[in-house]
Amino acid sequence: MNIGMEAIAFHTTQHFIELSDLAEARSIAPDKFTLGLGQHQMSIACPPEDTVHLAINAAKKALERFNVSPAEIGMLVVGTESGVDHSKPVAVYVHQALGLPSNCISYETKHACFGAMAAISAAGDWIISGRAKHRKALIIAADIANYALYSAAEPTQGAGAVAMVISDQPTLVSFDREIAGYFTNNVMDFWRPLYAKEALTDGHYSIECYLDALTHTLMDAKPALPKLSDLTACLYHVPFVKMATKAHQRHFECDQGLSLDKTSPAWQRFEQSYQAKTQPWLEYNARVGNIYTGSLFLSLMGLLVKGTLEPEQLISLFSYGSGSAAAFSLIRPMAGYQQFKSQIDPSQDLAQRTRLSISEYEDIMQQRNQLLTENDRIDPATWGLTAPYLYSGNQAHIRQYSDLL
Ligand code: CAA
């Protein structure tokens, strides 16, 4: 049985900031953000845009653009670390908005940015087990990355959702079922206590933890782990683009059994490898920012839109969730996937966003973090929001999602 991805679509917010504007406002050299972190823009969520809204809109696009009927979905999982309720999952709001069947299993997964990869793995097992009875799984990675104003992490925010249909009739990529590497390690590299809206992070330590997890997943995937030269593309979790550069360097070092710096004879070979296998697929990440659970899959969209792949070529995926959990796995392009490039391409969503000044962005961030109840929500007209499925609430904190406009 061939299991893989039959649909993928992206949704982001209607506003963004330029990181060069943020750098100027913070009296930081713009090159630190654009070259040092590799980021150019950041999607900004204006309330009432929230994780549910992002998830519903990405999922609607995935089903509509790939002609998947809601009636075919038997499993719905939302991977997120920025849900809207301590108890009620994002998934159940999506279930209602999309009119999915009632005999559908639905839930939310959380392990920082690893939540959606965990859900994809569960979906694959559900299909292989036969319990799916040829129905399909809708997996959504949806998040709003939120750090404090003026913090070092501020330029690594973002917002967006990637929705994917997993089935036994893949049209885009198939999943390799033999080779995988896993790693779990309790570390305090990034966390968000229940009372906090903004994430806390020990930034430089988090980079070390990420790279350490990559090394361990590669070791765990041995002895079947393919050589780097056998991989056509290498995709990684992308909290910021430069992190993927660091990850590919670590992957290269593990593959070659060496430790690199810029004076090493092998440095040029590493750069060539990065430019061929990873860098070309990161443009959307550089324009959206960190979308936590969805960042890896946004770079997969970059590969599917911009790459020229042959069936059966090998692509590696590395998913990292702080705290921490990680997995290394392989996928292969399906013959004919190219015919879906225009359905996958998120360029239009990105082009339609409105640029905010830094003072507008700061107002939004302050308002967003002050919202205490659903009743405090901001009128969508404040920021000219037009997309459907924005929430309204009442005194009993009952959220309702509908096409308000
Ligand atoms: N021109 C060019 N480059 C410059 C520069 C300039 N003028 N000034 C600085 N730089 C470079 C630095 O050399 C550095 O590059 P290297 O890492 O290659 O050396 C880069 O810009 C960043 O500079 P700093 O390390 O000084 O930046 P910082 O300390 O202010 O913060 C950060 C960087 C730690 C990533 C911070 O943004 C942060 O904490 N982000 C959130 C945490 C995060 O994303 N961690 C990633 C791993 S954990 C994970 O992946 C899970 C997740 O999604 C959160």
GROMACS .gro file of C-alpha atoms and ligand atoms in nm:
model
  459
    1MET     CA    1   0.000   0.000   0.000
    2ASN     CA    2   0.135   0.342  -0.097
    3ILE     CA    3   0.061   0.605   0.169
    4GLY     CA    4   0.130   0.972   0.119
    5MET     CA    5   0.004   1.320   0.051
    6GLU     CA    6  -0.288   1.383  -0.180
    7ALA     CA    7  -0.336   1.754  -0.112
    8ILE     CA    8  -0.153   2.045   0.048
    9ALA     CA    9  -0.252   2.411   0.088
   10PHE     CA   10  -0.142   2.715   0.287
   11HIS     CA   11  -0.317   3.007   0.449
   12THR     CA   12  -0.161   3.304   0.621
   13THR     CA   13  -0.271   3.634   0.771
   14GLN     CA   14  -0.372   3.944   0.578
   15HIS     CA   15  -0.087   4.160   0.712
   16PHE     CA   16   0.292   4.144   0.732
   17ILE     CA   17   0.590   4.354   0.832
   18GLU     CA   18   0.923   4.398   0.656
   19LEU     CA   19   1.208   4.291   0.880
   20SER     CA   20   1.418   4.581   0.751
   21ASP     CA   21   1.151   4.814   0.903
   22LEU     CA   22   1.169   4.623   1.232
   23ALA     CA   23   1.549   4.643   1.231
   24GLU     CA   24   1.537   5.019   1.178
   25ALA     CA   25   1.282   5.064   1.458
   26ARG     CA   26   1.501   4.858   1.694
   27SER     CA   27   1.826   5.031   1.585
   28ILE     CA   28   1.967   4.700   1.462
   29ALA     CA   29   2.161   4.653   1.135
   30PRO     CA   30   1.903   4.514   0.885
   31ASP     CA   31   2.163   4.259   0.768
   32LYS     CA   32   2.136   4.086   1.106
   33PHE     CA   33   1.777   3.990   1.025
   34THR     CA   34   1.803   3.944   0.648
   35LEU     CA   35   2.148   3.778   0.628
   36GLY     CA   36   2.212   3.668   0.988
   37LEU     CA   37   1.867   3.508   1.033
   38GLY     CA   38   1.777   3.483   0.662
   39GLN     CA   39   1.432   3.640   0.717
   40HIS     CA   40   1.274   3.916   0.507
   41GLN     CA   41   0.911   3.947   0.615
   42MET     CA   42   0.684   3.822   0.891
   43SER     CA   43   0.309   3.751   0.872
   44ILE     CA   44   0.124   3.924   1.156
   45ALA     CA   45  -0.208   3.798   1.295
   46CYS     CA   46  -0.454   4.077   1.373
   47PRO     CA   47  -0.732   3.966   1.609
   48PRO     CA   48  -0.977   3.810   1.544
   49GLU     CA   49  -0.743   3.616   1.311
   50ASP     CA   50  -0.646   3.318   1.525
   51THR     CA   51  -0.523   2.960   1.490
   52VAL     CA   52  -0.872   2.824   1.417
   53HIS     CA   53  -0.925   3.080   1.142
   54LEU     CA   54  -0.589   2.989   0.984
   55ALA     CA   55  -0.662   2.617   1.010
   56ILE     CA   56  -1.012   2.637   0.859
   57ASN     CA   57  -0.901   2.847   0.565
   58ALA     CA   58  -0.597   2.629   0.483
   59ALA     CA   59  -0.814   2.315   0.504
   60LYS     CA   60  -1.087   2.458   0.282
   61LYS     CA   61  -0.825   2.535   0.016
   62ALA     CA   62  -0.673   2.186   0.042
   63LEU     CA   63  -1.009   2.013  -0.008
   64GLU     CA   64  -1.137   2.245  -0.280
   65ARG     CA   65  -0.819   2.272  -0.487
   66PHE     CA   66  -0.759   1.895  -0.488
   67ASN     CA   67  -1.122   1.791  -0.526
   68VAL     CA   68  -1.137   1.602  -0.198
   69SER     CA   69  -1.492   1.579  -0.066
   70PRO     CA   70  -1.545   1.644   0.307
   71ALA     CA   71  -1.734   1.310   0.309
   72GLU     CA   72  -1.404   1.128   0.234
   73ILE     CA   73  -1.237   1.250   0.557
   74GLY     CA   74  -1.236   1.003   0.847
   75MET     CA   75  -0.959   1.158   1.059
   76LEU     CA   76  -0.892   1.522   1.142
   77VAL     CA   77  -0.591   1.625   1.351
   78VAL     CA   78  -0.461   1.976   1.412
   79GLY     CA   79  -0.101   2.003   1.525
   80THR     CA   80  -0.057   2.331   1.711
   81GLU     CA   81   0.111   2.495   2.007
   82SER     CA   82  -0.108   2.806   1.989
   83GLY     CA   83  -0.457   2.663   2.037
   84VAL     CA   84  -0.745   2.877   2.160
   85ASP     CA   85  -0.865   2.677   2.462
   86HIS     CA   86  -0.699   2.464   2.729
   87SER     CA   87  -0.957   2.190   2.669
   88LYS     CA   88  -1.144   2.230   2.344
   89PRO     CA   89  -0.932   2.144   2.039
   90VAL     CA   90  -0.897   2.357   1.727
   91ALA     CA   91  -0.993   2.045   1.532
   92VAL     CA   92  -1.357   2.044   1.641
   93TYR     CA   93  -1.416   2.398   1.511
   94VAL     CA   94  -1.259   2.296   1.179
   95HIS     CA   95  -1.477   1.984   1.173
   96GLN     CA   96  -1.793   2.193   1.194
   97ALA     CA   97  -1.683   2.466   0.951
   98LEU     CA   98  -1.591   2.212   0.683
   99GLY     CA   99  -1.899   1.995   0.734
  100LEU     CA  100  -1.693   1.680   0.796
  101PRO     CA  101  -1.877   1.353   0.872
  102SER     CA  102  -1.972   1.286   1.234
  103ASN     CA  103  -1.804   0.941   1.226
  104CYS     CA  104  -1.467   1.117   1.201
  105ILE     CA  105  -1.199   1.091   1.471
  106SER     CA  106  -1.071   1.439   1.561
  107TYR     CA  107  -0.819   1.580   1.807
  108GLU     CA  108  -0.530   1.823   1.860
  109THR     CA  109  -0.165   1.726   1.902
  110LYS     CA  110   0.096   1.924   2.091
  111HIS     CA  111   0.469   1.889   2.118
  112ALA     CA  112   0.581   2.238   2.017
  113CYS     CA  113   0.665   2.240   1.645
  114PHE     CA  114   0.656   1.858   1.627
  115GLY     CA  115   0.274   1.830   1.663
  116ALA     CA  116   0.185   1.804   1.294
  117MET     CA  117   0.458   1.550   1.216
  118ALA     CA  118   0.328   1.334   1.502
  119ALA     CA  119  -0.021   1.364   1.349
  120ILE     CA  120   0.099   1.262   1.002
  121SER     CA  121   0.265   0.957   1.150
  122ALA     CA  122  -0.060   0.864   1.331
  123ALA     CA  123  -0.257   0.914   1.007
  124GLY     CA  124  -0.024   0.681   0.817
  125ASP     CA  125  -0.060   0.413   1.085
  126TRP     CA  126  -0.442   0.456   1.086
  127ILE     CA  127  -0.454   0.397   0.710
  128ILE     CA  128  -0.216   0.098   0.719
  129SER     CA  129  -0.415  -0.060   1.005
  130GLY     CA  130  -0.725  -0.081   0.785
  131ARG     CA  131  -0.935   0.114   1.036
  132ALA     CA  132  -0.950   0.401   0.786
  133LYS     CA  133  -1.159   0.185   0.552
  134HIS     CA  134  -1.016   0.384   0.257
  135ARG     CA  135  -1.112   0.716   0.409
  136LYS     CA  136  -0.859   1.000   0.422
  137ALA     CA  137  -0.693   1.198   0.699
  138LEU     CA  138  -0.690   1.577   0.709
  139ILE     CA  139  -0.384   1.698   0.901
  140ILE     CA  140  -0.342   2.068   0.971
  141ALA     CA  141  -0.035   2.243   1.106
  142ALA     CA  142  -0.155   2.582   1.234
  143ASP     CA  143   0.026   2.832   1.454
  144ILE     CA  144   0.088   3.192   1.549
  145ALA     CA  145   0.441   3.246   1.681
  146ASN     CA  146   0.431   3.514   1.947
  147TYR     CA  147   0.731   3.652   2.137
  148ALA     CA  148   0.772   3.970   2.341
  149LEU     CA  149   0.825   4.303   2.169
  150TYR     CA  150   1.194   4.405   2.176
  151SER     CA  151   1.307   4.050   2.263
  152ALA     CA  152   1.584   3.873   2.066
  153ALA     CA  153   1.319   3.631   1.938
  154GLU     CA  154   1.094   3.912   1.806
  155PRO     CA  155   1.221   3.884   1.443
  156THR     CA  156   1.144   3.509   1.444
  157GLN     CA  157   0.765   3.535   1.473
  158GLY     CA  158   0.512   3.451   1.199
  159ALA     CA  159   0.165   3.304   1.144
  160GLY     CA  160   0.011   3.053   0.907
  161ALA     CA  161  -0.133   2.708   0.851
  162VAL     CA  162  -0.054   2.420   0.616
  163ALA     CA  163  -0.333   2.166   0.557
  164MET     CA  164  -0.255   1.823   0.411
  165VAL     CA  165  -0.469   1.528   0.304
  166ILE     CA  166  -0.302   1.192   0.376
  167SER     CA  167  -0.440   0.886   0.197
  168ASP     CA  168  -0.367   0.563   0.015
  169GLN     CA  169  -0.406   0.752  -0.315
  170PRO     CA  170  -0.115   0.999  -0.291
  171THR     CA  171  -0.068   1.238  -0.584
  172LEU     CA  172   0.213   1.457  -0.445
  173VAL     CA  173   0.454   1.251  -0.234
  174SER     CA  174   0.462   0.906  -0.081
  175PHE     CA  175   0.602   0.825   0.264
  176ASP     CA  176   0.889   0.583   0.309
  177ARG     CA  177   0.780   0.332   0.575
  178GLU     CA  178   1.113   0.165   0.640
  179ILE     CA  179   1.353   0.439   0.747
  180ALA     CA  180   1.298   0.672   1.041
  181GLY     CA  181   1.496   0.815   1.330
  182TYR     CA  182   1.347   0.948   1.655
  183PHE     CA  183   1.472   1.145   1.955
  184THR     CA  184   1.312   1.272   2.275
  185ASN     CA  185   1.492   1.472   2.542
  186ASN     CA  186   1.352   1.688   2.823
  187VAL     CA  187   1.517   2.029   2.774
  188MET     CA  188   1.411   2.386   2.858
  189ASP     CA  189   1.496   2.550   2.527
  190PHE     CA  190   1.154   2.698   2.449
  191TRP     CA  191   0.827   2.691   2.645
  192ARG     CA  192   0.503   2.881   2.709
  193PRO     CA  193   0.347   2.846   3.053
  194LEU     CA  194  -0.033   2.807   3.064
  195TYR     CA  195  -0.084   3.166   3.183
  196ALA     CA  196   0.140   3.323   2.915
  197LYS     CA  197   0.054   3.444   2.567
  198GLU     CA  198   0.415   3.498   2.466
  199ALA     CA  199   0.662   3.212   2.430
  200LEU     CA  200   0.982   3.210   2.635
  201THR     CA  201   1.304   3.077   2.493
  202ASP     CA  202   1.670   3.029   2.572
  203GLY     CA  203   1.746   3.112   2.209
  204HIS     CA  204   2.108   3.005   2.162
  205TYR     CA  205   2.057   2.692   2.371
  206SER     CA  206   1.750   2.609   2.156
  207ILE     CA  207   1.972   2.609   1.847
  208GLU     CA  208   2.209   2.363   2.018
  209CYS     CA  209   1.916   2.143   2.124
  210TYR     CA  210   1.777   2.141   1.768
  211LEU     CA  211   2.115   2.039   1.620
  212ASP     CA  212   2.174   1.778   1.889
  213ALA     CA  213   1.832   1.628   1.813
  214LEU     CA  214   1.916   1.616   1.441
  215THR     CA  215   2.239   1.426   1.514
  216HIS     CA  216   2.051   1.176   1.731
  217THR     CA  217   1.774   1.114   1.476
  218LEU     CA  218   2.036   1.051   1.205
  219MET     CA  219   2.211   0.804   1.436
  220ASP     CA  220   1.879   0.634   1.515
  221ALA     CA  221   1.800   0.596   1.143
  222LYS     CA  222   2.120   0.396   1.089
  223PRO     CA  223   2.216   0.155   0.940
  224ALA     CA  224   1.956   0.210   0.664
  225LEU     CA  225   2.013   0.590   0.661
  226PRO     CA  226   2.086   0.699   0.301
  227LYS     CA  227   2.402   0.892   0.219
  228LEU     CA  228   2.351   1.266   0.165
  229SER     CA  229   2.454   1.215  -0.197
  230ASP     CA  230   2.146   0.990  -0.242
  231LEU     CA  231   1.910   1.264  -0.123
  232THR     CA  232   1.774   1.505  -0.385
  233ALA     CA  233   1.642   1.751  -0.128
  234CYS     CA  234   1.683   1.794   0.247
  235LEU     CA  235   1.406   1.975   0.433
  236TYR     CA  236   1.424   2.082   0.796
  237HIS     CA  237   1.207   2.257   1.053
  238VAL     CA  238   1.257   2.628   0.975
  239PRO     CA  239   1.213   2.861   1.276
  240PHE     CA  240   1.420   3.104   1.066
  241VAL     CA  241   1.596   3.033   0.739
  242LYS     CA  242   1.949   3.039   0.881
  243MET     CA  243   1.850   2.753   1.114
  244ALA     CA  244   1.801   2.533   0.805
  245THR     CA  245   2.153   2.631   0.693
  246LYS     CA  246   2.289   2.525   1.032
  247ALA     CA  247   2.087   2.203   1.014
  248HIS     CA  248   2.219   2.114   0.670
  249GLN     CA  249   2.572   2.180   0.792
  250ARG     CA  250   2.515   1.935   1.079
  251HIS     CA  251   2.363   1.682   0.837
  252PHE     CA  252   2.668   1.722   0.608
  253GLU     CA  253   2.908   1.681   0.904
  254CYS     CA  254   2.733   1.363   1.022
  255ASP     CA  255   2.731   1.227   0.668
  256GLN     CA  256   3.099   1.299   0.609
  257GLY     CA  257   3.219   1.226   0.962
  258LEU     CA  258   3.386   1.565   1.006
  259SER     CA  259   3.342   1.897   1.179
  260LEU     CA  260   3.330   2.207   0.957
  261ASP     CA  261   3.422   2.571   0.979
  262LYS     CA  262   3.462   2.825   0.702
  263THR     CA  263   3.834   2.747   0.667
  264SER     CA  264   3.775   2.372   0.621
  265PRO     CA  265   3.868   2.224   0.281
  266ALA     CA  266   3.515   2.075   0.268
  267TRP     CA  267   3.335   2.409   0.328
  268GLN     CA  268   3.280   2.473  -0.043
  269ARG     CA  269   3.131   2.125  -0.090
  270PHE     CA  270   2.896   2.190   0.201
  271GLU     CA  271   2.785   2.522   0.047
  272GLN     CA  272   2.721   2.353  -0.289
  273SER     CA  273   2.522   2.080  -0.116
  274TYR     CA  274   2.312   2.341   0.075
  275GLN     CA  275   2.246   2.542  -0.241
  276ALA     CA  276   2.134   2.232  -0.431
  277LYS     CA  277   1.932   2.048  -0.166
  278THR     CA  278   1.789   2.300   0.083
  279GLN     CA  279   1.827   2.672   0.011
  280PRO     CA  280   1.606   2.702  -0.302
  281TRP     CA  281   1.296   2.580  -0.116
  282LEU     CA  282   1.302   2.836   0.166
  283GLU     CA  283   1.163   3.148  -0.002
  284TYR     CA  284   0.814   3.118   0.149
  285ASN     CA  285   0.959   3.064   0.496
  286ALA     CA  286   1.168   3.381   0.454
  287ARG     CA  287   0.848   3.575   0.375
  288VAL     CA  288   0.612   3.422   0.635
  289GLY     CA  289   0.839   3.372   0.937
  290ASN     CA  290   0.814   3.090   1.188
  291ILE     CA  291   0.482   2.906   1.172
  292TYR     CA  292   0.603   2.643   1.420
  293THR     CA  293   0.425   2.314   1.326
  294GLY     CA  294   0.382   2.418   0.962
  295SER     CA  295   0.733   2.550   0.887
  296LEU     CA  296   0.873   2.219   0.760
  297PHE     CA  297   0.570   2.170   0.534
  298LEU     CA  298   0.590   2.525   0.400
  299SER     CA  299   0.940   2.441   0.274
  300LEU     CA  300   0.797   2.118   0.126
  301MET     CA  301   0.554   2.342  -0.065
  302GLY     CA  302   0.855   2.544  -0.184
  303LEU     CA  303   1.017   2.224  -0.310
  304LEU     CA  304   0.702   2.102  -0.488
  305VAL     CA  305   0.643   2.441  -0.655
  306LYS     CA  306   1.001   2.533  -0.745
  307GLY     CA  307   1.176   2.198  -0.778
  308THR     CA  308   1.200   1.965  -1.076
  309LEU     CA  309   1.174   1.624  -0.921
  310GLU     CA  310   1.170   1.276  -1.067
  311PRO     CA  311   0.955   0.998  -0.923
  312GLU     CA  312   1.129   0.790  -0.658
  313GLN     CA  313   1.393   1.053  -0.581
  314LEU     CA  314   1.457   1.069  -0.207
  315ILE     CA  315   1.369   1.374   0.004
  316SER     CA  316   1.449   1.392   0.375
  317LEU     CA  317   1.229   1.562   0.636
  318PHE     CA  318   1.356   1.664   0.979
  319SER     CA  319   1.094   1.777   1.228
  320TYR     CA  320   1.198   1.935   1.560
  321GLY     CA  321   0.971   2.035   1.846
  322SER     CA  322   1.131   2.217   2.136
  323GLY     CA  323   1.117   2.063   2.474
  324SER     CA  324   1.201   1.830   2.282
  325ALA     CA  325   1.097   1.568   2.026
  326ALA     CA  326   1.234   1.510   1.677
  327ALA     CA  327   1.197   1.276   1.381
  328PHE     CA  328   1.390   1.214   1.061
  329SER     CA  329   1.198   1.054   0.774
  330LEU     CA  330   1.195   1.017   0.397
  331ILE     CA  331   0.941   1.087   0.124
  332ARG     CA  332   0.938   1.039  -0.256
  333PRO     CA  333   0.769   1.251  -0.525
  334MET     CA  334   0.481   1.092  -0.712
  335ALA     CA  335   0.484   1.078  -1.093
  336GLY     CA  336   0.281   1.368  -1.234
  337TYR     CA  337   0.287   1.580  -0.916
  338GLN     CA  338   0.391   1.877  -1.134
  339GLN     CA  339   0.035   1.919  -1.262
  340PHE     CA  340  -0.060   2.045  -0.913
  341LYS     CA  341   0.202   2.321  -0.888
  342SER     CA  342  -0.048   2.604  -0.933
  343GLN     CA  343  -0.283   2.460  -0.668
  344ILE     CA  344   0.007   2.438  -0.421
  345ASP     CA  345   0.171   2.775  -0.493
  346PRO     CA  346   0.111   3.017  -0.200
  347SER     CA  347   0.257   3.320  -0.381
  348GLN     CA  348  -0.083   3.482  -0.430
  349ASP     CA  349  -0.162   3.465  -0.057
  350LEU     CA  350   0.169   3.630   0.017
  351ALA     CA  351   0.125   3.900  -0.245
  352GLN     CA  352  -0.223   3.988  -0.115
  353ARG     CA  353  -0.101   4.079   0.233
  354THR     CA  354  -0.094   4.443   0.345
  355ARG     CA  355   0.227   4.588   0.486
  356LEU     CA  356   0.202   4.729   0.838
  357SER     CA  357   0.419   5.005   0.978
  358ILE     CA  358   0.608   4.908   1.294
  359SER     CA  359   0.386   5.130   1.509
  360GLU     CA  360   0.073   4.958   1.369
  361TYR     CA  361   0.236   4.620   1.438
  362GLU     CA  362   0.319   4.723   1.795
  363ASP     CA  363  -0.043   4.832   1.852
  364ILE     CA  364  -0.167   4.495   1.725
  365MET     CA  365   0.075   4.302   1.943
  366GLN     CA  366  -0.025   4.497   2.251
  367GLN     CA  367  -0.397   4.453   2.182
  368ARG     CA  368  -0.349   4.084   2.100
  369ASN     CA  369  -0.176   4.015   2.427
  370GLN     CA  370  -0.427   4.213   2.633
  371LEU     CA  371  -0.733   4.021   2.509
  372LEU     CA  372  -0.864   3.834   2.810
  373THR     CA  373  -1.202   3.700   2.701
  374GLU     CA  374  -1.371   3.629   2.372
  375ASN     CA  375  -1.583   3.931   2.445
  376ASP     CA  376  -1.277   4.155   2.422
  377ARG     CA  377  -1.223   4.066   2.059
  378ILE     CA  378  -1.135   4.344   1.819
  379ASP     CA  379  -1.378   4.436   1.543
  380PRO     CA  380  -1.247   4.282   1.216
  381ALA     CA  381  -1.308   4.616   1.046
  382THR     CA  382  -1.034   4.774   1.262
  383TRP     CA  383  -0.769   4.611   1.047
  384GLY     CA  384  -0.974   4.574   0.731
  385LEU     CA  385  -0.993   4.194   0.767
  386THR     CA  386  -1.195   4.028   0.494
  387ALA     CA  387  -1.132   3.653   0.517
  388PRO     CA  388  -1.411   3.422   0.634
  389TYR     CA  389  -1.428   3.222   0.956
  390LEU     CA  390  -1.330   3.488   1.203
  391TYR     CA  391  -1.456   3.435   1.555
  392SER     CA  392  -1.712   3.607   1.762
  393GLY     CA  393  -1.766   3.533   2.131
  394ASN     CA  394  -2.006   3.595   2.414
  395GLN     CA  395  -2.003   3.645   2.792
  396ALA     CA  396  -1.987   3.269   2.848
  397HIS     CA  397  -1.663   3.250   2.646
  398ILE     CA  398  -1.839   3.055   2.372
  399ARG     CA  399  -1.648   3.100   2.049
  400GLN     CA  400  -1.828   3.085   1.721
  401TYR     CA  401  -1.666   3.084   1.381
  402SER     CA  402  -1.854   3.202   1.079
  403ASP     CA  403  -1.825   3.402   0.765
  404LEU     CA  404  -1.877   3.738   0.931
  405LEU     CA  405  -1.862   3.942   0.616
  406CAA     N1  406   2.514   4.130   0.947
  406CAA     C1  407   2.503   3.998   0.917
  406CAA     N2  408   2.485   3.901   1.011
  406CAA     C2  409   2.475   3.941   1.140
  406CAA     C3  410   2.485   4.076   1.178
  406CAA     C4  411   2.504   4.174   1.075
  406CAA     N3  412   2.513   4.304   1.102
  406CAA     N4  413   2.472   4.083   1.311
  406CAA     C5  414   2.455   3.955   1.357
  406CAA     N5  415   2.458   3.871   1.253
  406CAA     C6  416   2.439   3.725   1.255
  406CAA     C7  417   2.508   3.656   1.371
  406CAA     O1  418   2.645   3.629   1.341
  406CAA     C8  419   2.423   3.529   1.381
  406CAA     O2  420   2.459   3.439   1.279
  406CAA     P1  421   2.521   3.294   1.320
  406CAA     O3  422   2.421   3.226   1.407
  406CAA     O4  423   2.537   3.225   1.188
  406CAA     O5  424   2.648   3.323   1.389
  406CAA     C9  425   2.283   3.577   1.345
  406CAA     O6  426   2.301   3.703   1.278
  406CAA    C10  427   2.195   3.601   1.468
  406CAA     O7  428   2.266   3.684   1.556
  406CAA     P2  429   2.262   3.656   1.713
  406CAA     O8  430   2.291   3.512   1.739
  406CAA     O9  431   2.346   3.758   1.782
  406CAA    O10  432   2.107   3.686   1.738
  406CAA     P3  433   2.030   3.697   1.872
  406CAA    O11  434   2.107   3.646   1.986
  406CAA    O12  435   1.979   3.837   1.884
  406CAA    O13  436   1.900   3.603   1.847
  406CAA    C11  437   1.800   3.390   1.808
  406CAA    C12  438   1.895   3.497   1.754
  406CAA    C13  439   1.865   3.320   1.927
  406CAA    C14  440   1.771   3.289   1.697
  406CAA    C15  441   1.665   3.457   1.854
  406CAA    O14  442   1.604   3.522   1.744
  406CAA    C16  443   1.567   3.361   1.917
  406CAA    O15  444   1.575   3.332   2.036
  406CAA     N6  445   1.468   3.308   1.839
  406CAA    C17  446   1.364   3.214   1.891
  406CAA    C18  447   1.419   3.077   1.922
  406CAA    C19  448   1.441   2.993   1.795
  406CAA    O16  449   1.386   3.020   1.690
  406CAA     N7  450   1.522   2.886   1.810
  406CAA    C20  451   1.548   2.797   1.700
  406CAA    C21  452   1.576   2.656   1.746
  406CAA     S1  453   1.439   2.594   1.845
  406CAA    C22  454   1.319   2.558   1.727
  406CAA    O17  455   1.348   2.544   1.612
  406CAA    C23  456   1.176   2.549   1.772
  406CAA    C24  457   1.103   2.673   1.731
  406CAA    O18  458   1.043   2.681   1.626
  406CAA    C25  459   1.105   2.789   1.822
   0.00000   0.00000   0.00000
